[in-house]
Short mmCIF file of C-alpha atoms in Angstrom, two decimals:
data_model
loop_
_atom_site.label_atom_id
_atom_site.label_comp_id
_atom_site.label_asym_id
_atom_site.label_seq_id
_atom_site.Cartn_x
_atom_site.Cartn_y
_atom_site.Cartn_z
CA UNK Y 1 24.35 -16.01 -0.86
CA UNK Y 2 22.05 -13.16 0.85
CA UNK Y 3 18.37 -14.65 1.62
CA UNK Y 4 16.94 -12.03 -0.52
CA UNK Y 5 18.35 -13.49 -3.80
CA UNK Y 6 17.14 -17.02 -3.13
CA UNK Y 7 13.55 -15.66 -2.38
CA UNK Y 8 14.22 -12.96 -5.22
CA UNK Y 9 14.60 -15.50 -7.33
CA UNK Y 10 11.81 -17.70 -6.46
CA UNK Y 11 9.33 -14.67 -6.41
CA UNK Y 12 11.00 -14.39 -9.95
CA UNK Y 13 9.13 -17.61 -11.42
CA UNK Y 14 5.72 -16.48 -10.24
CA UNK Y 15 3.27 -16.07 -12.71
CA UNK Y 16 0.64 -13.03 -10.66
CA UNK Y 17 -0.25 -11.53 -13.32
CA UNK Y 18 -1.79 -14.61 -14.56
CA UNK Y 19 -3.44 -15.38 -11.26
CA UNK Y 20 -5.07 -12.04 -10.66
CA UNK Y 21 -8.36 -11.00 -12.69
CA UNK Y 22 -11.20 -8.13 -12.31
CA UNK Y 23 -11.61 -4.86 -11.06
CA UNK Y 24 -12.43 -2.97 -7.93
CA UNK Y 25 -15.74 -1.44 -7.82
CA UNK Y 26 -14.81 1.34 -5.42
CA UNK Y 27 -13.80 4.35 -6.42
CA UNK Y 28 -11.06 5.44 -4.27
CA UNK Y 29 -9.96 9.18 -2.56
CA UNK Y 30 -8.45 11.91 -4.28
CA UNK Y 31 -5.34 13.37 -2.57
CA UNK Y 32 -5.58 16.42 0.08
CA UNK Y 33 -4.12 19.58 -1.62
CA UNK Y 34 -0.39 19.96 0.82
CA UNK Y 35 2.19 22.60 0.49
CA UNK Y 36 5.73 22.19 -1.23
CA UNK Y 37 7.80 19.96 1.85
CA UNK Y 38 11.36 22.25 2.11
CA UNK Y 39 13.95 21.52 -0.32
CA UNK Y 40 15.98 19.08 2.17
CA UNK Y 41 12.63 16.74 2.51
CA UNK Y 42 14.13 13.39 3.25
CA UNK Y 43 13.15 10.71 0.72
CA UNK Y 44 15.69 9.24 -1.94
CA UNK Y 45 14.44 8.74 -5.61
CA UNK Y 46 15.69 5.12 -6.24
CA UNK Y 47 14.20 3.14 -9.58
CA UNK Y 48 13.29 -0.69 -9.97
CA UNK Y 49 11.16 -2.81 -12.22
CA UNK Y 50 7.63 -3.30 -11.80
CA UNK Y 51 6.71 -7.41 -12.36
CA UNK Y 52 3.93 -6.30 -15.03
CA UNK Y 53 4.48 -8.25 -18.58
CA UNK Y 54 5.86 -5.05 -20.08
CA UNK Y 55 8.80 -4.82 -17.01
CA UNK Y 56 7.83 -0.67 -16.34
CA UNK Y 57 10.20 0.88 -14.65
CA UNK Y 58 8.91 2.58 -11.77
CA UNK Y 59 9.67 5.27 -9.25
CA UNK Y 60 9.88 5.06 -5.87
CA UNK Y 61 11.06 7.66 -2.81
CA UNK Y 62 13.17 5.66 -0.01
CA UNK Y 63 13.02 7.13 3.30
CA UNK Y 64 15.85 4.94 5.46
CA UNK Y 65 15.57 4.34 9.37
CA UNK Y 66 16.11 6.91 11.79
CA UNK Y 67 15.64 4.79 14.92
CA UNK Y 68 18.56 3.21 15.85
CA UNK Y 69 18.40 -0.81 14.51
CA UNK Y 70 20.56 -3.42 15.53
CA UNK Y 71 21.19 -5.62 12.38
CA UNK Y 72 18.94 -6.06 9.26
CA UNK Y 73 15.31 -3.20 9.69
CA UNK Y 74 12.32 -4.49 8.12
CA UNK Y 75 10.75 -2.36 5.87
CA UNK Y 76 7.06 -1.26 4.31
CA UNK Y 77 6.05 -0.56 0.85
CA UNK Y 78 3.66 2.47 0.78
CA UNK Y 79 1.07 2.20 -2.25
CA UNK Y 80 -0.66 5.50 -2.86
CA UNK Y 81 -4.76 5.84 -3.82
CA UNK Y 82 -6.26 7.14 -7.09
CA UNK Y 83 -5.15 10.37 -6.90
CA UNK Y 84 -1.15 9.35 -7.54
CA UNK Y 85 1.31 9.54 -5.07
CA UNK Y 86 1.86 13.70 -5.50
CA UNK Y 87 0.62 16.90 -3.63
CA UNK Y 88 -2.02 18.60 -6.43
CA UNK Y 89 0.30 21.67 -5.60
CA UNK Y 90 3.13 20.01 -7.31
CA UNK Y 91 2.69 21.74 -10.32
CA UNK Y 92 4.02 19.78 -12.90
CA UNK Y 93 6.99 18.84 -10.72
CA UNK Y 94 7.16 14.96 -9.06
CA UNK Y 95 9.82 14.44 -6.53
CA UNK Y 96 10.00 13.61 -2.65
CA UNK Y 97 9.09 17.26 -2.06
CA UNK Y 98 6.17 17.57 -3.83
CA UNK Y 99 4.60 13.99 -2.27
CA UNK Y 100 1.28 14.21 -0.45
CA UNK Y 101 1.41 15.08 3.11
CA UNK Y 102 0.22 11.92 3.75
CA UNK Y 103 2.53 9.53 2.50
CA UNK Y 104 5.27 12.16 3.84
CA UNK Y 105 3.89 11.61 7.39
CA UNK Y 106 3.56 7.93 7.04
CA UNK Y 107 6.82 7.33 5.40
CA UNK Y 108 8.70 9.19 8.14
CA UNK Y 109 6.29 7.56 10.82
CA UNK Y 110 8.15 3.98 9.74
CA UNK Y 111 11.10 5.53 9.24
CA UNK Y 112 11.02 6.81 12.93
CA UNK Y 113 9.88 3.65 14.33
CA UNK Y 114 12.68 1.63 12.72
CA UNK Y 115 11.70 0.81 9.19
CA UNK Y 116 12.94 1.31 5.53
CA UNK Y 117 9.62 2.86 3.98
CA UNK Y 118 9.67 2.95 0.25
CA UNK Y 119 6.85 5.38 -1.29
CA UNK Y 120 6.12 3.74 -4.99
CA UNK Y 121 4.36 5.54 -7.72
CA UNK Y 122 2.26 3.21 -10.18
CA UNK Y 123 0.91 6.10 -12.47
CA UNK Y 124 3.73 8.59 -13.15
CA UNK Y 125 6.28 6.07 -14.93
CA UNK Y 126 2.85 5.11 -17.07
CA UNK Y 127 2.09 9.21 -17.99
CA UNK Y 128 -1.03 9.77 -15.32
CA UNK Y 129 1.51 11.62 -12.26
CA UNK Y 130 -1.36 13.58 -11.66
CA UNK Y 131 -4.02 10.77 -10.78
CA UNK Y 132 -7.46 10.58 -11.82
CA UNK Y 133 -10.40 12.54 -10.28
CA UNK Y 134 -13.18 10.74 -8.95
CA UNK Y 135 -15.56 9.19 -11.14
CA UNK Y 136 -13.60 8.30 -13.67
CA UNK Y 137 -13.06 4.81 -12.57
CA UNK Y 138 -14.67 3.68 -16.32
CA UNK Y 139 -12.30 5.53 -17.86
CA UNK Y 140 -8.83 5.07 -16.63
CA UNK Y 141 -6.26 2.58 -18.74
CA UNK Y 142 -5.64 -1.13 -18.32
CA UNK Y 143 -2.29 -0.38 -17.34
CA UNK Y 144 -3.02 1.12 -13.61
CA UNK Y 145 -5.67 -1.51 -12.99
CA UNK Y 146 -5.75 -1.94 -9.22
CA UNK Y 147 -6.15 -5.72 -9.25
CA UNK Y 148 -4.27 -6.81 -12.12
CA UNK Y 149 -1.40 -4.53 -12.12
CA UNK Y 150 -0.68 -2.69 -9.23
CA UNK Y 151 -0.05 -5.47 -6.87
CA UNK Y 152 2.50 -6.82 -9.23
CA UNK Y 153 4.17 -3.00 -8.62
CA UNK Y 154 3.76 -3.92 -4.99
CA UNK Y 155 6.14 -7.59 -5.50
CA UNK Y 156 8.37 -5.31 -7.72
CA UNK Y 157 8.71 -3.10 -4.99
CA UNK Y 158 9.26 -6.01 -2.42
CA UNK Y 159 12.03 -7.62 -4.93
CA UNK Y 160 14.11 -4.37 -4.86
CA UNK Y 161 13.68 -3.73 -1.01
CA UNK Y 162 15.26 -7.42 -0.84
CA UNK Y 163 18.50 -5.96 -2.70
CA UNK Y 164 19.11 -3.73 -0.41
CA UNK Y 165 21.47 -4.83 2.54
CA UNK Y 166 20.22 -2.83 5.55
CA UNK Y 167 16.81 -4.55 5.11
CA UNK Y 168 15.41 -7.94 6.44
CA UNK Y 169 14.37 -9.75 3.37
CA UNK Y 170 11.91 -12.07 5.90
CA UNK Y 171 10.16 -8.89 7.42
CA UNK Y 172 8.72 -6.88 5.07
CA UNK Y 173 5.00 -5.59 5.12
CA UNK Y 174 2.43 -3.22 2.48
CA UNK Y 175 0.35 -0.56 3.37
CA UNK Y 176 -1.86 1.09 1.07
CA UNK Y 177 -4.78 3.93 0.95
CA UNK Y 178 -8.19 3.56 -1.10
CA UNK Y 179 -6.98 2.85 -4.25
CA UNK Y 180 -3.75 1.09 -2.74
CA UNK Y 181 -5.59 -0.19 -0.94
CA UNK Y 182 -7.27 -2.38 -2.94
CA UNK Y 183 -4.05 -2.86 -4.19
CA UNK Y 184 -3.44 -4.20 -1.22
CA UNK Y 185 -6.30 -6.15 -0.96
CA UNK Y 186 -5.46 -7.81 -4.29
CA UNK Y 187 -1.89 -8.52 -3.19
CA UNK Y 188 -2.32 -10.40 -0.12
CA UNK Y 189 -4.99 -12.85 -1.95
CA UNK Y 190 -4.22 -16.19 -1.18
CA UNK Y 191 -4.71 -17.11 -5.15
CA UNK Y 192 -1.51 -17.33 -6.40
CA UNK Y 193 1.40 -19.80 -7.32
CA UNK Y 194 3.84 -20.46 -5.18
CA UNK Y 195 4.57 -20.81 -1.35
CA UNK Y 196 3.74 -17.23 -0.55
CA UNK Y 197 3.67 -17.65 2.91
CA UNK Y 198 7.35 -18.17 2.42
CA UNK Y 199 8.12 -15.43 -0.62
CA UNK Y 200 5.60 -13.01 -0.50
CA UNK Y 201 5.01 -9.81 2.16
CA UNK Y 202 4.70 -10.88 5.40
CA UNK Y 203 1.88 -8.52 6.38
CA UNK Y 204 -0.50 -6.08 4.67
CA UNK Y 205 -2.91 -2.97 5.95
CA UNK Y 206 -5.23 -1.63 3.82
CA UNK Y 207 -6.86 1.72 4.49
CA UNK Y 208 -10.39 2.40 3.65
CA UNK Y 209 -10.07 0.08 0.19
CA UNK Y 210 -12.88 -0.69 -2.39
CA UNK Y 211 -14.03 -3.96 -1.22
CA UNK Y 212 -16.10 -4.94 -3.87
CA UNK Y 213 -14.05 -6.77 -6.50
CA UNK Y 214 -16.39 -7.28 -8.99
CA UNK Y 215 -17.57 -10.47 -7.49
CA UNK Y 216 -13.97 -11.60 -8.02
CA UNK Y 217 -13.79 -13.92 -5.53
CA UNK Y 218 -17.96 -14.74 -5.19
CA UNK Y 219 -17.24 -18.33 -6.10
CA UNK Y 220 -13.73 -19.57 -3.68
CA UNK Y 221 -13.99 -16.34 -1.45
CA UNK Y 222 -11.61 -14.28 -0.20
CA UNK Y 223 -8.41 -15.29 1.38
CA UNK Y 224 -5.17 -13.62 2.50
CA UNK Y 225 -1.82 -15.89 2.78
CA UNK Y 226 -0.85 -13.14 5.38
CA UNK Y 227 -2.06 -11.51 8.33
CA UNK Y 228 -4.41 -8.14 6.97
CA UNK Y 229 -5.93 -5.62 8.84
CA UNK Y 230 -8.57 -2.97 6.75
CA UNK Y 231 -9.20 0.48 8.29
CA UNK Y 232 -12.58 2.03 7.45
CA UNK Y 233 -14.78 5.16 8.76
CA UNK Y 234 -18.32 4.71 9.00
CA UNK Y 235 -19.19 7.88 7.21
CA UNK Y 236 -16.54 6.91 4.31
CA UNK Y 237 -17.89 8.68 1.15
CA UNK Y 238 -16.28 7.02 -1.42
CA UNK Y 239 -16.13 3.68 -0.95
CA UNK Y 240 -18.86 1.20 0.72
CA UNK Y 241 -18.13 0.52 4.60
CA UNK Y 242 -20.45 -2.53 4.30
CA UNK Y 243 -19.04 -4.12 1.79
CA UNK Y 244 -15.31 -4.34 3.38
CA UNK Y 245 -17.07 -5.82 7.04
CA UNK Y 246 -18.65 -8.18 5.08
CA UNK Y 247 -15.77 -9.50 2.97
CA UNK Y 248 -13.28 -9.48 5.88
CA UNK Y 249 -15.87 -11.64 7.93
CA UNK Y 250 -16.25 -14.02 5.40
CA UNK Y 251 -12.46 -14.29 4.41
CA UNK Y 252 -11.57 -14.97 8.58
CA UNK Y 253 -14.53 -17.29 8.91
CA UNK Y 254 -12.79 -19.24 6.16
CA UNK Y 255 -9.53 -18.68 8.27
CA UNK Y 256 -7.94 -15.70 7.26
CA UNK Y 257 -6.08 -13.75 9.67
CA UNK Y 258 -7.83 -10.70 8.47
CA UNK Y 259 -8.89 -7.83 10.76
CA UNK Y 260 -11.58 -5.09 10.42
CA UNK Y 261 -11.51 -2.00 12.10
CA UNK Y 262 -14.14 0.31 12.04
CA UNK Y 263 -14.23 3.86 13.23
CA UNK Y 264 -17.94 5.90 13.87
CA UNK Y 265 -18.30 9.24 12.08
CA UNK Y 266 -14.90 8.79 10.19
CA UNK Y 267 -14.55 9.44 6.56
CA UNK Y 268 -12.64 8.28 3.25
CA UNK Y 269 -9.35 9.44 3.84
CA UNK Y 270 -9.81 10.17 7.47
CA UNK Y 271 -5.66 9.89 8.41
CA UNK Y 272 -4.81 13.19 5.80
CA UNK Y 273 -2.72 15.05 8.46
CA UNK Y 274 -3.83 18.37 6.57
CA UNK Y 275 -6.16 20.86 8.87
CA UNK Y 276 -9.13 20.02 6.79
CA UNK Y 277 -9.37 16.33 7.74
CA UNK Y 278 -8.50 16.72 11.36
CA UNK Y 279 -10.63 19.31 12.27
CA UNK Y 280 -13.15 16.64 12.22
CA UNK Y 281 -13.58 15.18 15.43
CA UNK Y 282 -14.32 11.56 14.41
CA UNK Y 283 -11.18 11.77 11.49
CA UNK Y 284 -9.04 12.84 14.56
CA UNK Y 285 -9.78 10.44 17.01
CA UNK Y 286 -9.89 7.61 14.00
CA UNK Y 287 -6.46 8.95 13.37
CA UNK Y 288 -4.90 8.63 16.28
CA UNK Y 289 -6.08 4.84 16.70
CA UNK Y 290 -4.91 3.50 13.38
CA UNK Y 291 -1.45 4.73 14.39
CA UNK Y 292 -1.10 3.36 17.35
CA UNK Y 293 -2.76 0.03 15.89
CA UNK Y 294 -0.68 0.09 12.71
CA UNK Y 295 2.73 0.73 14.78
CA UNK Y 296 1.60 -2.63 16.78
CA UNK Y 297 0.25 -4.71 13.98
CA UNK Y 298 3.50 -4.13 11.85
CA UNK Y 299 5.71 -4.81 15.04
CA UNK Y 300 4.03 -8.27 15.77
CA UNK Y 301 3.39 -9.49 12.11
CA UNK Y 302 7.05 -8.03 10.67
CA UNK Y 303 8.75 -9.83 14.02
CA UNK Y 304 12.17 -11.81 13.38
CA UNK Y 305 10.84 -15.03 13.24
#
């Protein structure tokens, strides 16, 4: 029997849902406007079940390895921010080619480095493929909570990666942006049933994430079962800067291998490869950091082991 359907089927008697309460106080970043990508844009469409109560059947764009691998590739699970997972060019149409420049680049950067990357959207399968604008945090549904749901798209996500044979079931990470990644955040808590250490993602970066929680975890703190590293610019505009040093210090003075990195002048959303961003010094310079740091973190933490 493959590994992945052991673990597949312990992950299968986990009760998250249960386990995770509260919401983010953060708003997070709306999507950089990107052109059509051309018509032979890599990324397959593939479908899987989220683990919400209501099983939703997500969608997710699979961009394969392009590095040579020798034997099973780990892989990455790519949650997108507020704004959905689509170019606001796209026009009414969702597909690989109409995905944000951003999780283009990123997807491809895994998939160049070795890595199965698998892009999942949370709001078009639930009717919101468009995202939400900022400040409507208040008003968005239950159903693409950022805490209580998304994360268990995340483990949905990981559960069909395991299926597939090319990838490592033992080495697989999540990566998220804003809204993802407080997804993130939320996913790598160290609050739920189960040997997760064992089960769960091996490794998690979050990208300038909401960091307040509600006061979620005010009472045991915050703790990852995984290694976590949280990329933030100090001129973020959306989100609180503060607030993510100060839970990141707390959670690895309670022993959390949790990392904060924090980048002068940079702001929310500072890695959008579109002209716009980069033309900003700090964004640029933050930009070219988090790569290289993201490339090394994955490659240590999503080691064979």
């Amino acid at each position: 029997m493959k590994t992945s359907h052991r673990l597949v089927a312990a992950l299968a008697t986990l009760s998250i849902a249960s386990s995770l309460a509260g919401v983010l106080t953060a708003e997070a970043q709306e999507a950089e406007a990107a052109p059509a990508a051309p018509a032979d844009v890599r990324g397959e469409r593939v479908v899987f079940m989220s683990r919400d109560e209501v099983r939703t059947e997500l969608v997710g764009y699979l961009f394969r390895p392009t590095a040579p691998v020798e034997g099973a590739a780990p892989a990455v699970v790519l949650m997108h921010g507020r704004a959905g997972a689509y170019s606001s060019l796209a026009d009414g149409v969702y597909e690989a080619r109409t995905l944000t420049q951003r999780h283009r680049y990123w997807a491809e950067y895994w998939a160049s480095r070795g890595y199965y990357a698998l892009v999942v959207d949370s709001f078009g399968p639930r009717g919101h493929p468009g995202g939400f604008a900022a400040g409507t945090y208040s008003e968005r549904p239950a159903d693409v909570n950022e805490v209580t749901i998304r994360p268990l798209d995340a483990y949905g996500a990981l559960r069909y990666l395991r299926t597939l044979d090319g990838v490592d079931d033992d080495r697989i990470g999540v990566m998220g942006w804003s809204n993802g990644g407080s997804a993130v955040l939320a996913t790598m808590a160290d609050d739920k049933p189960g040997d997760m250490r064992r089960i769960g993602f091996r490794a998690g970066i979050a990208m300038y994430p909401g960091c307040g929680l509600q006061n979620r975890f005010r009472r045991q703190g915050y703790k990852t079962y995984a290694p976590v590293e949280v990329f933030m610019g100090t001129a973020d505009e959306e989100v609180s800067h503060d607030s993510c040093l100060r839970l990141t210090t707390a959670a690895r003075g309670a022993g959390s291998a949790i990392a904060f990195h924090s980048y002068p002048g940079a702001s929310h959303t500072f890695d959008d490869p579109g002209r716009r961003r980069q033309s900003v010094p700090a964004n640029a310079a933050a930009t070219g950091d988090v790569r290289a740091r993201a490339a090394a973190f994955f490659a240590e933490a999503l080691a064979p082991r």
